[in-house]
Amino acid sequence: MIIFGTKGYLYQLAILTLVCGHCGNPSAHTLRKRVTKFTLFFVPLFPFSTKYATQCTFCGAEQQITSAQAEQLQLQAAGGQAQGGQQYGQGQAAGQGGQPGGQNPYQH
């Protein structure tokens, strides 16, 4: 008998101050990385899915972003360049996922 499956891991990469695209409030947003790993006999072996998202701490809206955008936001957080004037999203509600085609999730 072979036992296999998946296990999810959630990492908080940074906390940024952004203007929410859903509620319009300048608030803290968490930058998160979700990794799903294949398991064999309950031992995680390798990741097969990695997704990034930001979540507004004021209204709870979540916006999926690309790995390049997540890396740029992480660099801004590390450099202290995150400002309240930045905006992301176009009103994606929490749990809807996905990013509207061709739209930038944050603007300078």
PDB file of C-alpha atoms in Angstrom:
ATOM      1  CA  MET A   1       0.000   0.000   0.000  1.00  0.00           C
ATOM      2  CA  ILE A   2       1.307   3.444  -1.001  1.00  0.00           C
ATOM      3  CA  ILE A   3       0.061   6.513   0.835  1.00  0.00           C
ATOM      4  CA  PHE A   4       0.429   9.824  -0.993  1.00  0.00           C
ATOM      5  CA  GLY A   5      -1.213  13.236  -0.982  1.00  0.00           C
ATOM      6  CA  THR A   6      -0.533  16.951  -0.606  1.00  0.00           C
ATOM      7  CA  LYS A   7       0.192  19.369   2.188  1.00  0.00           C
ATOM      8  CA  GLY A   8      -0.078  23.156   2.103  1.00  0.00           C
ATOM      9  CA  TYR A   9       2.263  25.648   3.717  1.00  0.00           C
ATOM     10  CA  LEU A  10       1.543  29.355   4.183  1.00  0.00           C
ATOM     11  CA  TYR A  11       4.382  31.844   4.657  1.00  0.00           C
ATOM     12  CA  GLN A  12       4.006  35.519   5.540  1.00  0.00           C
ATOM     13  CA  LEU A  13       6.727  37.329   3.606  1.00  0.00           C
ATOM     14  CA  ALA A  14       6.093  40.988   4.502  1.00  0.00           C
ATOM     15  CA  ILE A  15       3.627  43.556   5.765  1.00  0.00           C
ATOM     16  CA  LEU A  16       3.182  46.602   3.536  1.00  0.00           C
ATOM     17  CA  THR A  17       1.118  49.776   3.768  1.00  0.00           C
ATOM     18  CA  LEU A  18      -0.921  50.041   0.571  1.00  0.00           C
ATOM     19  CA  VAL A  19      -4.195  51.594  -0.540  1.00  0.00           C
ATOM     20  CA  CYS A  20      -6.692  48.756  -0.931  1.00  0.00           C
ATOM     21  CA  GLY A  21      -8.279  48.440  -4.363  1.00  0.00           C
ATOM     22  CA  HIS A  22     -11.417  46.977  -2.792  1.00  0.00           C
ATOM     23  CA  CYS A  23     -12.251  49.296   0.126  1.00  0.00           C
ATOM     24  CA  GLY A  24     -10.019  52.274  -0.771  1.00  0.00           C
ATOM     25  CA  ASN A  25      -8.477  52.530   2.707  1.00  0.00           C
ATOM     26  CA  PRO A  26      -4.730  52.935   3.229  1.00  0.00           C
ATOM     27  CA  SER A  27      -3.978  49.988   5.484  1.00  0.00           C
ATOM     28  CA  ALA A  28      -1.526  47.207   6.197  1.00  0.00           C
ATOM     29  CA  HIS A  29      -1.454  44.368   3.673  1.00  0.00           C
ATOM     30  CA  THR A  30       0.191  41.025   4.274  1.00  0.00           C
ATOM     31  CA  LEU A  31       2.233  39.513   1.465  1.00  0.00           C
ATOM     32  CA  ARG A  32       1.809  35.736   1.594  1.00  0.00           C
ATOM     33  CA  LYS A  33       3.266  32.741  -0.203  1.00  0.00           C
ATOM     34  CA  ARG A  34       1.269  29.502  -0.385  1.00  0.00           C
ATOM     35  CA  VAL A  35       3.243  26.365  -1.279  1.00  0.00           C
ATOM     36  CA  THR A  36       1.596  22.998  -1.921  1.00  0.00           C
ATOM     37  CA  LYS A  37       3.909  19.973  -1.643  1.00  0.00           C
ATOM     38  CA  PHE A  38       3.488  16.393  -2.782  1.00  0.00           C
ATOM     39  CA  THR A  39       3.758  13.922   0.115  1.00  0.00           C
ATOM     40  CA  LEU A  40       4.640  10.240   0.135  1.00  0.00           C
ATOM     41  CA  PHE A  41       3.957   8.370   3.378  1.00  0.00           C
ATOM     42  CA  PHE A  42       3.246  11.767   5.012  1.00  0.00           C
ATOM     43  CA  VAL A  43       6.723  13.080   4.107  1.00  0.00           C
ATOM     44  CA  PRO A  44       6.677  16.277   1.994  1.00  0.00           C
ATOM     45  CA  LEU A  45       8.910  15.643  -1.013  1.00  0.00           C
ATOM     46  CA  PHE A  46       8.683  18.504  -3.514  1.00  0.00           C
ATOM     47  CA  PRO A  47       6.581  21.609  -4.163  1.00  0.00           C
ATOM     48  CA  PHE A  48       4.279  21.484  -7.178  1.00  0.00           C
ATOM     49  CA  SER A  49       2.355  24.719  -6.681  1.00  0.00           C
ATOM     50  CA  THR A  50       3.463  28.142  -5.432  1.00  0.00           C
ATOM     51  CA  LYS A  51       1.088  31.114  -5.319  1.00  0.00           C
ATOM     52  CA  TYR A  52       1.470  34.655  -4.003  1.00  0.00           C
ATOM     53  CA  ALA A  53      -1.209  37.009  -2.690  1.00  0.00           C
ATOM     54  CA  THR A  54      -1.703  40.212  -0.751  1.00  0.00           C
ATOM     55  CA  GLN A  55      -4.498  40.582   1.787  1.00  0.00           C
ATOM     56  CA  CYS A  56      -5.935  43.824   3.198  1.00  0.00           C
ATOM     57  CA  THR A  57      -6.067  43.771   6.997  1.00  0.00           C
ATOM     58  CA  PHE A  58      -8.910  46.309   6.975  1.00  0.00           C
ATOM     59  CA  CYS A  59     -11.524  44.596   4.773  1.00  0.00           C
ATOM     60  CA  GLY A  60      -9.956  41.161   4.196  1.00  0.00           C
ATOM     61  CA  ALA A  61      -9.863  41.414   0.383  1.00  0.00           C
ATOM     62  CA  GLU A  62      -7.241  39.144  -1.169  1.00  0.00           C
ATOM     63  CA  GLN A  63      -5.471  39.745  -4.496  1.00  0.00           C
ATOM     64  CA  GLN A  64      -3.451  37.070  -6.303  1.00  0.00           C
ATOM     65  CA  ILE A  65      -0.169  38.407  -7.709  1.00  0.00           C
ATOM     66  CA  THR A  66       2.683  36.984  -9.779  1.00  0.00           C
ATOM     67  CA  SER A  67       6.008  35.891  -8.318  1.00  0.00           C
ATOM     68  CA  ALA A  68       7.753  38.878  -9.968  1.00  0.00           C
ATOM     69  CA  GLN A  69       5.300  41.301  -8.357  1.00  0.00           C
ATOM     70  CA  ALA A  70       5.727  39.563  -4.995  1.00  0.00           C
ATOM     71  CA  GLU A  71       9.500  39.857  -5.287  1.00  0.00           C
ATOM     72  CA  GLN A  72       9.228  43.570  -6.076  1.00  0.00           C
ATOM     73  CA  LEU A  73       6.925  44.167  -3.098  1.00  0.00           C
ATOM     74  CA  GLN A  74       9.279  42.205  -0.858  1.00  0.00           C
ATOM     75  CA  LEU A  75      12.217  44.363  -1.989  1.00  0.00           C
ATOM     76  CA  GLN A  76      10.195  47.504  -1.278  1.00  0.00           C
ATOM     77  CA  ALA A  77       9.360  46.245   2.200  1.00  0.00           C
ATOM     78  CA  ALA A  78      13.005  45.382   2.896  1.00  0.00           C
ATOM     79  CA  GLY A  79      14.152  48.777   1.635  1.00  0.00           C
ATOM     80  CA  GLY A  80      11.500  50.699   3.542  1.00  0.00           C
ATOM     81  CA  GLN A  81      10.127  52.121   0.281  1.00  0.00           C
ATOM     82  CA  ALA A  82       6.533  50.968   0.788  1.00  0.00           C
ATOM     83  CA  GLN A  83       4.364  54.052   0.961  1.00  0.00           C
ATOM     84  CA  GLY A  84       0.701  54.628   1.731  1.00  0.00           C
ATOM     85  CA  GLY A  85       0.186  56.076  -1.737  1.00  0.00           C
ATOM     86  CA  GLN A  86       0.549  52.748  -3.498  1.00  0.00           C
ATOM     87  CA  GLN A  87      -2.554  50.976  -4.699  1.00  0.00           C
ATOM     88  CA  TYR A  88      -3.231  47.436  -5.769  1.00  0.00           C
ATOM     89  CA  GLY A  89      -6.119  45.486  -7.180  1.00  0.00           C
ATOM     90  CA  GLN A  90      -9.307  46.356  -8.927  1.00  0.00           C
ATOM     91  CA  GLY A  91     -11.759  45.293  -6.242  1.00  0.00           C
ATOM     92  CA  GLN A  92     -11.137  41.553  -6.051  1.00  0.00           C
ATOM     93  CA  ALA A  93     -13.067  40.186  -3.098  1.00  0.00           C
ATOM     94  CA  ALA A  94     -11.520  37.689  -0.723  1.00  0.00           C
ATOM     95  CA  GLY A  95     -11.604  34.140  -1.982  1.00  0.00           C
ATOM     96  CA  GLN A  96     -12.268  35.026  -5.631  1.00  0.00           C
ATOM     97  CA  GLY A  97      -8.619  34.660  -6.582  1.00  0.00           C
ATOM     98  CA  GLY A  98      -7.193  35.347  -9.973  1.00  0.00           C
ATOM     99  CA  GLN A  99      -6.057  38.624 -11.403  1.00  0.00           C
ATOM    100  CA  PRO A 100      -7.936  40.482 -14.103  1.00  0.00           C
ATOM    101  CA  GLY A 101      -6.063  40.102 -17.376  1.00  0.00           C
ATOM    102  CA  GLY A 102      -3.350  42.642 -18.005  1.00  0.00           C
ATOM    103  CA  GLN A 103      -4.034  44.796 -14.940  1.00  0.00           C
ATOM    104  CA  ASN A 104      -1.206  45.774 -12.657  1.00  0.00           C
ATOM    105  CA  PRO A 105      -2.059  44.808  -9.044  1.00  0.00           C
ATOM    106  CA  TYR A 106      -0.314  47.903  -7.691  1.00  0.00           C
ATOM    107  CA  GLN A 107       0.567  51.295  -9.048  1.00  0.00           C
ATOM    108  CA  HIS A 108       3.244  53.787  -8.055  1.00  0.00           C
TER     109      HIS A 108
END
